[in-house]
mmCIF file of C-alpha atoms in Angstrom:
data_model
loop_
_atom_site.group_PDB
_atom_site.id
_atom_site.type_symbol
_atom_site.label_atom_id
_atom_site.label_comp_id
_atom_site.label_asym_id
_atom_site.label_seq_id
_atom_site.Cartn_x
_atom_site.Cartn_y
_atom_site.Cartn_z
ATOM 1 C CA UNK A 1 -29.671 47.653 16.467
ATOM 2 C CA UNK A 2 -31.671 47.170 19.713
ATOM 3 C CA UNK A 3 -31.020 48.155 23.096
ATOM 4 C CA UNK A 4 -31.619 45.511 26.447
ATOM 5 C CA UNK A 5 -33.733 47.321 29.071
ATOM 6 C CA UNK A 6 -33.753 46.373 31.979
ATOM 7 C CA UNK A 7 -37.522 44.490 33.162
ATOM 8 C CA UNK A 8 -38.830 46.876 36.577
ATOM 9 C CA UNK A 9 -39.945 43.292 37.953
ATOM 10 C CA UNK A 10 -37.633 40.291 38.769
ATOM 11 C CA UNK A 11 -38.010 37.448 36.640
ATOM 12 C CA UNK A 12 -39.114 39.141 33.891
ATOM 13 C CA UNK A 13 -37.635 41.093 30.889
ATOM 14 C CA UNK A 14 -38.550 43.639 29.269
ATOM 15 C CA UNK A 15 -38.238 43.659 25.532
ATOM 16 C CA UNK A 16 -36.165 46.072 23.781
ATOM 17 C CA UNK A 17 -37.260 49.277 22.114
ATOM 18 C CA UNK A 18 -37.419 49.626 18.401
ATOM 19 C CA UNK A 19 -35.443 52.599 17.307
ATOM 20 C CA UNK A 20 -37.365 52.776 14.109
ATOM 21 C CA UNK A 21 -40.268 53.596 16.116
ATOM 22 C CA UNK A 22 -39.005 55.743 18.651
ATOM 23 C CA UNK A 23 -37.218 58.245 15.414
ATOM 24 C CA UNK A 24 -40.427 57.739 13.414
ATOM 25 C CA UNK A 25 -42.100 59.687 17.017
ATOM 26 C CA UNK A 26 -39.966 61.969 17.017
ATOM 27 C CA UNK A 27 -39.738 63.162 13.694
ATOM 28 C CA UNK A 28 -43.749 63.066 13.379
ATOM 29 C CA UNK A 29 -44.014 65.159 16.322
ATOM 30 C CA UNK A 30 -41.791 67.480 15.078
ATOM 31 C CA UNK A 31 -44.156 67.522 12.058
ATOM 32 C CA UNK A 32 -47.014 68.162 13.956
ATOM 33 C CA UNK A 33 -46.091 70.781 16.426
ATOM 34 C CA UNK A 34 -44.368 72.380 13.654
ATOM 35 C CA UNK A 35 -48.194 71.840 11.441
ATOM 36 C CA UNK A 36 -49.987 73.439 13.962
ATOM 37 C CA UNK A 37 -47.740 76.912 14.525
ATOM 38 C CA UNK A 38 -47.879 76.913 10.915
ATOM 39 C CA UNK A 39 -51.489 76.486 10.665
ATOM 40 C CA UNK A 40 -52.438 79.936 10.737
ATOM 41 C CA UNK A 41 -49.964 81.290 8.851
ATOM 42 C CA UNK A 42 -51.523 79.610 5.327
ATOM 43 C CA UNK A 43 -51.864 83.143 3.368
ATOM 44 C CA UNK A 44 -48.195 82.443 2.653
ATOM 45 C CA UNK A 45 -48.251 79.945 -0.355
ATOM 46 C CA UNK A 46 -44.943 77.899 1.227
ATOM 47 C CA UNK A 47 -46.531 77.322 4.169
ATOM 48 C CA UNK A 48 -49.673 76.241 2.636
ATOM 49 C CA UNK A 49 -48.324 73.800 0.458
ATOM 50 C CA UNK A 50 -46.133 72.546 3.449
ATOM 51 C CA UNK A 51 -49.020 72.430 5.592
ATOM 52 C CA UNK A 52 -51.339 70.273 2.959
ATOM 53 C CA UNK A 53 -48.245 67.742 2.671
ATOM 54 C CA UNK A 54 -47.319 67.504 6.654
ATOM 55 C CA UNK A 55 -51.323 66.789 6.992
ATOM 56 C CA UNK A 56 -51.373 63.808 4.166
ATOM 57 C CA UNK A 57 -49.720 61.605 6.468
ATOM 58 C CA UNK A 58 -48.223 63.237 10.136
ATOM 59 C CA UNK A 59 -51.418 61.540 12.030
ATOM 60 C CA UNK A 60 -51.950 58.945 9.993
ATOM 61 C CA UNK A 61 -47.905 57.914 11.052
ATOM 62 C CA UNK A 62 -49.099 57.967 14.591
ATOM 63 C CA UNK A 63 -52.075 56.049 14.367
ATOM 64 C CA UNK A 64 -50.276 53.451 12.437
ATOM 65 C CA UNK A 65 -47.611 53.093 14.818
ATOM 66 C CA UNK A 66 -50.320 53.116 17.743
ATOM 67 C CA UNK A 67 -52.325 50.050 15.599
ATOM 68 C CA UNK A 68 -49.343 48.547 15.675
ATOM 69 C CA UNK A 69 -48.660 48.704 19.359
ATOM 70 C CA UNK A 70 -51.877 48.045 20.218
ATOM 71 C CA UNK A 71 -51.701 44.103 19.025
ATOM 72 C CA UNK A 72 -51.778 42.872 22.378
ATOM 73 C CA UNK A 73 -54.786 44.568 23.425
ATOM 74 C CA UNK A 74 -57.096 42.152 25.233
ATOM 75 C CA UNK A 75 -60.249 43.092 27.437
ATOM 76 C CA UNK A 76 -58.588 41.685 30.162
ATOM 77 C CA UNK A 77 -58.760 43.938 33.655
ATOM 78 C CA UNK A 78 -55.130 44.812 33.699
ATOM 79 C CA UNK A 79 -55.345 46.204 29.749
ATOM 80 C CA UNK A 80 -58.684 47.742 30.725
ATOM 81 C CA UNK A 81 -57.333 49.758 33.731
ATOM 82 C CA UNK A 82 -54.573 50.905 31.993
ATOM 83 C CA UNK A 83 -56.639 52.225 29.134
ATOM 84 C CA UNK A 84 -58.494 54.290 31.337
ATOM 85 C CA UNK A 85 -55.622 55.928 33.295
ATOM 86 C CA UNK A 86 -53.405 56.270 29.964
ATOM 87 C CA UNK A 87 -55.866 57.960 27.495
ATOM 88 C CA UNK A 88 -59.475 58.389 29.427
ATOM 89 C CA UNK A 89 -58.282 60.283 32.300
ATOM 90 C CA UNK A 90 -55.422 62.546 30.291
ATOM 91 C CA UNK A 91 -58.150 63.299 27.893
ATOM 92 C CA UNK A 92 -60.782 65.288 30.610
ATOM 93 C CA UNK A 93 -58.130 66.799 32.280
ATOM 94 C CA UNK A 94 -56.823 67.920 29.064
ATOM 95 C CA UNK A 95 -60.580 68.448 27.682
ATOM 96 C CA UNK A 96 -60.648 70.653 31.132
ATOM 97 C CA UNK A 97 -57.166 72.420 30.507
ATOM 98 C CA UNK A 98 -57.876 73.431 27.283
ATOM 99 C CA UNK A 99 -61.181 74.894 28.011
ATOM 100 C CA UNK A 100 -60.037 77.348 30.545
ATOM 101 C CA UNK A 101 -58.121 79.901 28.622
ATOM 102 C CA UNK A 102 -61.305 80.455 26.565
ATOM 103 C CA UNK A 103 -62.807 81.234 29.639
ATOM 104 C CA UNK A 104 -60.246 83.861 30.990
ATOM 105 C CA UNK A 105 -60.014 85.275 27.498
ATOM 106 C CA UNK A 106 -63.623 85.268 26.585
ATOM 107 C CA UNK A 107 -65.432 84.745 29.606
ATOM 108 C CA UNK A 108 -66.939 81.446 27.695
ATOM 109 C CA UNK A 109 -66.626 78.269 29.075
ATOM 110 C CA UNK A 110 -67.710 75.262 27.688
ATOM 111 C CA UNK A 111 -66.545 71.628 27.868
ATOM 112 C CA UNK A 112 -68.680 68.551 26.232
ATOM 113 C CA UNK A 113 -66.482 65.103 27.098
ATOM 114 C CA UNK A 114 -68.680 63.969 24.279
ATOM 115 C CA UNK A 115 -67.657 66.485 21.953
ATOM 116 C CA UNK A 116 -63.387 66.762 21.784
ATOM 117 C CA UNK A 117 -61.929 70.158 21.801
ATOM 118 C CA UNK A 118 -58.842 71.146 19.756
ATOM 119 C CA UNK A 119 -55.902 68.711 20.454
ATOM 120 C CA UNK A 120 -57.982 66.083 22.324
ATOM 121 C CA UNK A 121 -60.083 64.414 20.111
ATOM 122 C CA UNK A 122 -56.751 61.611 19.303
ATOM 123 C CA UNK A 123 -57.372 60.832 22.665
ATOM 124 C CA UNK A 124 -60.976 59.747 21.963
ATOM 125 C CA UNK A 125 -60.290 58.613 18.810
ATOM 126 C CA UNK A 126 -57.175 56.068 19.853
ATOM 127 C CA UNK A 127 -59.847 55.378 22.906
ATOM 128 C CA UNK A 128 -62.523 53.879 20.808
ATOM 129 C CA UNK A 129 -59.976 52.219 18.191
ATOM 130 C CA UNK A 130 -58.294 50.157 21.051
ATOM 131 C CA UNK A 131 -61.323 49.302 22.520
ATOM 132 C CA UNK A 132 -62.065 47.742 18.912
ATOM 133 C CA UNK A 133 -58.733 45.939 18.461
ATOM 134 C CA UNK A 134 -60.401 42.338 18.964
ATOM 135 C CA UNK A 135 -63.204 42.615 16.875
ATOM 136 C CA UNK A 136 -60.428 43.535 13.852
ATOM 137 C CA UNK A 137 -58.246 41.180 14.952
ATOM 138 C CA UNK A 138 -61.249 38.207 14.459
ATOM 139 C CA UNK A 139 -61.899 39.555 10.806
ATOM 140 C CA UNK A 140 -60.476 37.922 7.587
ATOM 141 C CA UNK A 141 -60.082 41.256 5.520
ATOM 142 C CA UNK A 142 -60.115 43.335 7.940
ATOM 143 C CA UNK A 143 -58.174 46.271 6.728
ATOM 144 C CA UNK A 144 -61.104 45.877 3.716
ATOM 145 C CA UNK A 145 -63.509 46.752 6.157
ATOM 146 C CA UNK A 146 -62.416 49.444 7.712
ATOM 147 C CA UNK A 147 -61.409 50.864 4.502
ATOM 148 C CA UNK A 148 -65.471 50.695 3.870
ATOM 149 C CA UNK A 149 -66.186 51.846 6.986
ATOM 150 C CA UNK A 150 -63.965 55.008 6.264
ATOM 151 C CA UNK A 151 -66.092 55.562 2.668
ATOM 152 C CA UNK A 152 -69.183 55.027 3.968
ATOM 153 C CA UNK A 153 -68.740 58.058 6.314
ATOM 154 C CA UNK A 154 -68.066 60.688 4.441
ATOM 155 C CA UNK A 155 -71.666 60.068 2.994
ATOM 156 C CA UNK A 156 -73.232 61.269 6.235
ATOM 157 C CA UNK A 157 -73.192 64.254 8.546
ATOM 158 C CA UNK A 158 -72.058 62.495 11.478
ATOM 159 C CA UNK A 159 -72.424 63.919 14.956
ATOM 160 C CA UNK A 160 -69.310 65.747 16.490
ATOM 161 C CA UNK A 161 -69.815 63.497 19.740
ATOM 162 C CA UNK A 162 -66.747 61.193 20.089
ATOM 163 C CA UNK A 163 -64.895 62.851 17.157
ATOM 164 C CA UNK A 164 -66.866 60.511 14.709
ATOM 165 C CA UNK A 165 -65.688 61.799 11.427
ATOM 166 C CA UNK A 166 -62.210 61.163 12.374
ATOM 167 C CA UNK A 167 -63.039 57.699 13.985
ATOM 168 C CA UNK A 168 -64.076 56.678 11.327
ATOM 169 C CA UNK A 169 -62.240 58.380 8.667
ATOM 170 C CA UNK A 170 -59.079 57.688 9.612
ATOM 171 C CA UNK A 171 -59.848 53.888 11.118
ATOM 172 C CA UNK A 172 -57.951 51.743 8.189
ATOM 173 C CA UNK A 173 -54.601 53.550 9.591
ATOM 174 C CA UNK A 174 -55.279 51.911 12.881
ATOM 175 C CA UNK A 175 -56.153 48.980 11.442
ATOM 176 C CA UNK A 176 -53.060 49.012 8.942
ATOM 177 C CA UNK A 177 -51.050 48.750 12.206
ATOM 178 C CA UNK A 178 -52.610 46.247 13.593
ATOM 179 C CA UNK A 179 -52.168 44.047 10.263
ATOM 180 C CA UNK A 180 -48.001 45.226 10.169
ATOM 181 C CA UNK A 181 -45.643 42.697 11.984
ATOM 182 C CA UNK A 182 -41.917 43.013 12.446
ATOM 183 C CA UNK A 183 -41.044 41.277 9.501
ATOM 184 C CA UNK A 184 -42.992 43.982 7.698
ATOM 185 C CA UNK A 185 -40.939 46.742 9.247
ATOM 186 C CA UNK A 186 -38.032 44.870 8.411
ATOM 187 C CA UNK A 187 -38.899 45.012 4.866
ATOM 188 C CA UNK A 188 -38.481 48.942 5.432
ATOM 189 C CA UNK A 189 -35.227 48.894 6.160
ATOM 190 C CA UNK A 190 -31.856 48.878 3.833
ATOM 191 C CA UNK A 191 -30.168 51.219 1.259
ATOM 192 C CA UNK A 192 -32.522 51.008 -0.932
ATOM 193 C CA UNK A 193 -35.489 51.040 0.857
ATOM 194 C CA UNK A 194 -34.616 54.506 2.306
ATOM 195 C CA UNK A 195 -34.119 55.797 -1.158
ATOM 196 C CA UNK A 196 -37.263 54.808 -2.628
ATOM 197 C CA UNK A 197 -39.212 56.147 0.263
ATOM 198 C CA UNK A 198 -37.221 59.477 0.060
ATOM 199 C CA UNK A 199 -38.102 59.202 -3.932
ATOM 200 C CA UNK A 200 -41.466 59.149 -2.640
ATOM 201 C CA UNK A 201 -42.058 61.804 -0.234
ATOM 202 C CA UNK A 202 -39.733 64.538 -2.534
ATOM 203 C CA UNK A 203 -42.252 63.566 -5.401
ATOM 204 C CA UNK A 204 -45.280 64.006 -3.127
ATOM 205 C CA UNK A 205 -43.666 67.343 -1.708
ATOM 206 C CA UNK A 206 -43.603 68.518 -5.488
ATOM 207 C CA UNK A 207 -46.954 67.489 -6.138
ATOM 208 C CA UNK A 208 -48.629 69.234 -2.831
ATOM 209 C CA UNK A 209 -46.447 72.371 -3.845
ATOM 210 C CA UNK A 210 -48.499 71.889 -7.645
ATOM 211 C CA UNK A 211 -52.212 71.272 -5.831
ATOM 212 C CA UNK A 212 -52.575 72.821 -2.780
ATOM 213 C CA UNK A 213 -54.743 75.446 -4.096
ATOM 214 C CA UNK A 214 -56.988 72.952 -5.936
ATOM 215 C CA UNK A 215 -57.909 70.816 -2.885
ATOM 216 C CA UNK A 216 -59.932 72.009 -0.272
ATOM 217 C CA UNK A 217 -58.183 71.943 3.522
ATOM 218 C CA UNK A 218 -60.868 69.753 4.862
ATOM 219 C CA UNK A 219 -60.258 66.494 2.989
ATOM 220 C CA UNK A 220 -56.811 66.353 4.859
ATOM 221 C CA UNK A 221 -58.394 66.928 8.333
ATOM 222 C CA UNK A 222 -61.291 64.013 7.826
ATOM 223 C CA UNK A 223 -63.635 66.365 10.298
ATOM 224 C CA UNK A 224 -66.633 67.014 7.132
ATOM 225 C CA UNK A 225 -68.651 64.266 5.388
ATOM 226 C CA UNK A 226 -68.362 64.818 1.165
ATOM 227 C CA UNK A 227 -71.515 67.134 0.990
ATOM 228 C CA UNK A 228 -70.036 69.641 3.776
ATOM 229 C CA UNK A 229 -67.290 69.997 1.905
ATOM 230 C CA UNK A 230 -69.337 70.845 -1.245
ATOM 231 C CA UNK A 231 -69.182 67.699 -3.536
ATOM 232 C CA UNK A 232 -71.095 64.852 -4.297
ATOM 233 C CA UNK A 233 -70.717 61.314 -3.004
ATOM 234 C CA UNK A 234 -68.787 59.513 -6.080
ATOM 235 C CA UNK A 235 -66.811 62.240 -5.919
ATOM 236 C CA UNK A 236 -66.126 62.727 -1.930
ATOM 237 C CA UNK A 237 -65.181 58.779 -1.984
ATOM 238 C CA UNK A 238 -62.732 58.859 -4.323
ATOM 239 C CA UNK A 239 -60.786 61.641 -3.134
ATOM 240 C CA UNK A 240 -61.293 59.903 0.245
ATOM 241 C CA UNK A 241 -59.957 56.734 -1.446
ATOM 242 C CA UNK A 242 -56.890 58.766 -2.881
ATOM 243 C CA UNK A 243 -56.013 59.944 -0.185
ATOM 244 C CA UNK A 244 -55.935 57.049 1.914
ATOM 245 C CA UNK A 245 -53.904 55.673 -0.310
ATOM 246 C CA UNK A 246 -51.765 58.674 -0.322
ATOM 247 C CA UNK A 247 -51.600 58.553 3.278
ATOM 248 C CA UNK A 248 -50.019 54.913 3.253
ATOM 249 C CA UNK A 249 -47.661 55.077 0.743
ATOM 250 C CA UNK A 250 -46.483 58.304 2.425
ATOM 251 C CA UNK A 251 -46.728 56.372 6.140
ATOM 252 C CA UNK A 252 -44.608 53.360 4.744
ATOM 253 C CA UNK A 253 -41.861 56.053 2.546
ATOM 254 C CA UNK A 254 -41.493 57.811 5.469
ATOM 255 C CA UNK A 255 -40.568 54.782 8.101
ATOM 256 C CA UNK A 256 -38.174 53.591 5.220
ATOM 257 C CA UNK A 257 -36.004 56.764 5.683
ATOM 258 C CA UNK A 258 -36.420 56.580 9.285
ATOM 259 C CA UNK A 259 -32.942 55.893 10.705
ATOM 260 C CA UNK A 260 -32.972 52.631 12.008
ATOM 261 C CA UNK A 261 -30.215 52.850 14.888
ATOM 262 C CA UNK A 262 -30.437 54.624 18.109
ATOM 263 C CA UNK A 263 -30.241 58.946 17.720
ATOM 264 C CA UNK A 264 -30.022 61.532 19.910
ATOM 265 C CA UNK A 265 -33.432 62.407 19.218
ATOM 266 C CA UNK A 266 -34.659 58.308 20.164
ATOM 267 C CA UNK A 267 -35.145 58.984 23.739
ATOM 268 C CA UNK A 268 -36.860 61.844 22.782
ATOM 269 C CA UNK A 269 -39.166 59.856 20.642
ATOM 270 C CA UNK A 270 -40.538 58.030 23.756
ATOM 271 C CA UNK A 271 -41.847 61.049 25.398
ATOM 272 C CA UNK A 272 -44.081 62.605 22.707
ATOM 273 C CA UNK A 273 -47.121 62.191 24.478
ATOM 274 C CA UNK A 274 -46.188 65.297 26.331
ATOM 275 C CA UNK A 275 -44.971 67.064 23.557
ATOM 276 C CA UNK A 276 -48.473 66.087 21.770
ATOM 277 C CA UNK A 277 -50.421 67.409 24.539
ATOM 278 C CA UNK A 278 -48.699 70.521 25.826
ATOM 279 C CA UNK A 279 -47.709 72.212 22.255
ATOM 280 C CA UNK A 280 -51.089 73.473 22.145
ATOM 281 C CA UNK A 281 -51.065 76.293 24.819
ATOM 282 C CA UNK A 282 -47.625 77.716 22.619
ATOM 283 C CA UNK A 283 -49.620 77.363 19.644
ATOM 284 C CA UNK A 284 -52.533 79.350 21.015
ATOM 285 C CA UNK A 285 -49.913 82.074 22.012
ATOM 286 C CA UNK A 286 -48.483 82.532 19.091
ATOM 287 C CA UNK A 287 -51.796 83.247 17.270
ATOM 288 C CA UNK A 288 -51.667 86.552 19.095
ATOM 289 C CA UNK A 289 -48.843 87.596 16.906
ATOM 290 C CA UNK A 290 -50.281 86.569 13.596
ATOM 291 C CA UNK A 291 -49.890 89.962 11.718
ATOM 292 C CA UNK A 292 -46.078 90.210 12.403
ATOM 293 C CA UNK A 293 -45.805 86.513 11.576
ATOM 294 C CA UNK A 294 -47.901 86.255 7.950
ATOM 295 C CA UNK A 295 -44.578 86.336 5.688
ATOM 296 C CA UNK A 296 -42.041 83.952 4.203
ATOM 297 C CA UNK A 297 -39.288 84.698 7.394
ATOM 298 C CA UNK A 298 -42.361 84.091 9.972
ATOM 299 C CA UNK A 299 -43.152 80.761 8.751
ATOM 300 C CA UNK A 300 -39.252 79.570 9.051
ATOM 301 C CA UNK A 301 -39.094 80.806 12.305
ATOM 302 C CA UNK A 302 -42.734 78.729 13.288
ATOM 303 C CA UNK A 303 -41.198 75.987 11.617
ATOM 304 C CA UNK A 304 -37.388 76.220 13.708
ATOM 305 C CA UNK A 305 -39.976 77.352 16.802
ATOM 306 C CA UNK A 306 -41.728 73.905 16.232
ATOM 307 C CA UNK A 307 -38.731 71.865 15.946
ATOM 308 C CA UNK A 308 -37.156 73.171 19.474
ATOM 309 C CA UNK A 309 -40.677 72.886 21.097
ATOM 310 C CA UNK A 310 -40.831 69.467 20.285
ATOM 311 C CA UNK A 311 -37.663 68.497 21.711
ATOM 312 C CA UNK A 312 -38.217 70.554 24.791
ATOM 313 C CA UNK A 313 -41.308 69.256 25.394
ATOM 314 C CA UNK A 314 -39.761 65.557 25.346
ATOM 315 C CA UNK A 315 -37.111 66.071 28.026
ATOM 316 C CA UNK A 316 -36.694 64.824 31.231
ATOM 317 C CA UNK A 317 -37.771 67.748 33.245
ATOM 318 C CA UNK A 318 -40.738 68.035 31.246
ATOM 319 C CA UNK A 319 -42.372 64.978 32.003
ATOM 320 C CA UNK A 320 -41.299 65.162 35.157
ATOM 321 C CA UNK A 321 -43.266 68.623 35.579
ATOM 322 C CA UNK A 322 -46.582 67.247 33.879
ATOM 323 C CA UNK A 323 -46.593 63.565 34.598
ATOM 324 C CA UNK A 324 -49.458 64.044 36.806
ATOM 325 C CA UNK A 325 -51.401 65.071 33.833
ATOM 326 C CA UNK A 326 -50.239 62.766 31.232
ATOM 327 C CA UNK A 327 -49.078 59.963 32.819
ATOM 328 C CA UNK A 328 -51.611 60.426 35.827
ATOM 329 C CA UNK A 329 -51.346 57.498 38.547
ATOM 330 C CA UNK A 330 -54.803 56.933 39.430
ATOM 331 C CA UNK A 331 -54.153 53.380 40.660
ATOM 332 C CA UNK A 332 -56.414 54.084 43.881
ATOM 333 C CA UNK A 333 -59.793 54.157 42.277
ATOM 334 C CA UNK A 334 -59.359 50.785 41.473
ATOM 335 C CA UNK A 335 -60.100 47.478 43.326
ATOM 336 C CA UNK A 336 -57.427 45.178 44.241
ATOM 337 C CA UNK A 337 -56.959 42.351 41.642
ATOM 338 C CA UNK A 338 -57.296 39.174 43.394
ATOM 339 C CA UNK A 339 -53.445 37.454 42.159
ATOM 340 C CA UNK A 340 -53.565 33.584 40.967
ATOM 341 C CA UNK A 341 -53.241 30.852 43.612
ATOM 342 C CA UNK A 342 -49.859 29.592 43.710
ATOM 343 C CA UNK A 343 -50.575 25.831 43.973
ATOM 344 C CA UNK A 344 -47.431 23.541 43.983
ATOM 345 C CA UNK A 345 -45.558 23.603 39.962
ATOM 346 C CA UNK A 346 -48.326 26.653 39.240
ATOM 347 C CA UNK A 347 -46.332 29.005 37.118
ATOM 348 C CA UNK A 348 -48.144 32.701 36.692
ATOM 349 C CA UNK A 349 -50.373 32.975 33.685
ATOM 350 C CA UNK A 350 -50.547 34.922 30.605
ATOM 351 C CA UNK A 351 -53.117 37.324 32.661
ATOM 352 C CA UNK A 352 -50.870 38.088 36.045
ATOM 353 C CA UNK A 353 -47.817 38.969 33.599
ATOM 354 C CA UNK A 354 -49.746 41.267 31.875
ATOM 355 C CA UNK A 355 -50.824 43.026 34.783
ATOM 356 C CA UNK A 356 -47.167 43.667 35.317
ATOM 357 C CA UNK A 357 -46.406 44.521 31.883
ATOM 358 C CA UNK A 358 -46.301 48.134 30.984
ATOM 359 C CA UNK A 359 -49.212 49.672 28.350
ATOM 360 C CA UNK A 360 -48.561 50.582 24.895
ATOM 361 C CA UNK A 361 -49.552 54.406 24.961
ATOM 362 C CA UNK A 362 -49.572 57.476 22.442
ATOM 363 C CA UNK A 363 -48.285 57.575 20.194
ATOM 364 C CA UNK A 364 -47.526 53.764 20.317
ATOM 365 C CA UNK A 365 -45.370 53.652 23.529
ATOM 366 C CA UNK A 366 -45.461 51.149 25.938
ATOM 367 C CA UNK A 367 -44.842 47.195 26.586
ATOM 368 C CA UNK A 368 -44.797 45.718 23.465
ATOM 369 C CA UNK A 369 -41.979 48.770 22.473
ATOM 370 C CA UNK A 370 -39.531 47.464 25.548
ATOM 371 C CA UNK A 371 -40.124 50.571 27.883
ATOM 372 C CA UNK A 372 -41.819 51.112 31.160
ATOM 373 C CA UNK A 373 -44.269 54.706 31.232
ATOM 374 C CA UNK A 374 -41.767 56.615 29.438
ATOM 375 C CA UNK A 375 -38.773 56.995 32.399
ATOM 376 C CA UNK A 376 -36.818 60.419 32.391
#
């Protein structure tokens, strides 16, 4: 089921949002605010196990999703400005924002725009993947290469500038979703294709529950090459090949139990940009009340916590509050676009409409998903 909305300029419409999508958001955020209140709370076996499954394939959902709203990505001026107002400019005042509590708890402040901190470093990540959407998109295997790509990192130390172990690592996601179409989504859902992917994810939830204590933490946070996490390179690529694989078998189960209609939460599921963004200063609160928290009762209530914060942090009054931060309009640092000439039977071109067309931002919301910047 889709849902019209209405086009914010005359003479054109919009196309409608994808439900799957928006519940697949939702329920990933959920995931990760959840993951990260959780986080520190991994002395408890549950909530080690939990966390080790949740980090197989919570990012990995988003970046998928943002590959595959990213299609349209050209290096055309209107595409370029928007990519600078909806992920470079959020990420150094975010880069910034983070920074400061460090420095009024610590006295310590440091910020590297090279070098992410904490939360941020999707932002650079996603930054640098869009920016290489035509290059995949001119590839004949392309989803091969980035696959090698991926391998061939964890053989190196790489730098922490621009998050590289992540870019790279977790690249064939991105890629994945720039390879999916429609008619591959459609394929996910159905009856039966919501009970094999819920086959899927209980049988990985038993097997994380059997080897979380056998697998380092690092290989499910891709921020180490295979020798920093203490094994050699055969090895380190084919756990890195596992669980890539892992990670899209669990990306694909879990958009097959997705519901496929319009939620209460689907609205919600447009929005998690802020919820993405802004979790982190509740999560760096409740660190302060680890040692009452480090038991089987604390983690349900981080995990209940999580689930409300998420939500919250999606509403209207929300975004209202912080769109100035994550939806900044910074429209007046840049020139005015000289329009087409209008010459008699001259119909505007593929590049004025997409100038009017909203951008497909974190985690894949945006234009080609039938909304305009997320409205309250």
């Amino acid at each position: 089921m889709t849902v019209t909305v209405p086009a914010r300029t005359s003479g054109t419409a919009a196309p409608a949002r994808d439900p799957l999508l928006d519940n697949a958001k939702f329920l990933a955020i959920v995931l990760v605010v959840s993951g990260h209140l959780v986080e520190d709370l991994r002395d408890v076996p549950a909530a080690h196990a939990l966390y080790f499954y949740v980090y197989l394939f919570h990012m990995p959902l988003f970046i998928v999703i943002s590959g595959y709203l990213s299609r349209n990505f050209t290096f055309s001026a209107g595409k370029a400005r928007k990519l600078i107002s909806g992920l470079a400019v959020p990420y150094v005042i975010f880069e910034v924002a983070y920074s400061l509590p460090r420095y009024f708890l610590y006295g310590k402040l440091e910020i590297s725009l090279l070098d992410p901190y904490y939360l941020t470093w999707f932002l650079m990540s996603l930054f640098l993947w869009r920016l290489s959407t035509p290059v995949w998109q001119q590839l004949r295997h392309p989803l091969v290469v980035a696959v090698g790509l991926s391998l061939l990192s964890g053989t190196s130390a790489l730098p922490d500038e621009l998050s590289m172990n992540r870019t790279f690592g977790l690249l064939p996601f991105y890629v994945l979703g720039l390879m999916l179409t429609p008619g591959h989504l459609e394929l996910l859902r159905g009856r039966v294709a919501a009970i094999t992917g819920g086959a899927v994810l209980a049988a990985a939830l038993a097997g994380a529950f059997a080897v979380h204590r056998l697998v380092p933490t690092e290989w499910i946070r891709w921020r180490h090459s295979n020798h920093q996490i203490g094994v050699d390179d055969l090895t380190g690529t084919l756990i890195r090949l596992a669980m890539l694989a892992a990670g899209f078998l669990l990306v694909l189960a879990f958009l097959a139990l997705t519901p496929d209609r319009r939620t209460w939460f689907s609205g919600l599921g447009a929005a998690t940009m802020y919820a993405y963004l802004l979790h982190g200063f509740a999560v760096k609160v409740t660190e302060r009340f680890h040692d009452a928290l480090v038991n089987p009762l604390g983690v349900a209530a981080m995990v209940l916590l999580g689930t409300v914060l998420a939500a919250l942090l999606c509403t209207s009054p929300v975004r209202r509050a912080f769109r100035w931060a994550v939806e900044p309009d910074v429209s007046w640092a840049f020139t005015t676009l000289r329009r087409p000439s209008r010459r008699p039977g001259h119909r505007p071109g593929r590049r004025r409409a997409e100038l009017q067309r909203p951008y497909a931002r974190f985690p894949g919301d945006g234009a080609e998903h039938g909304e305009a910047r997320n409205p309250g």
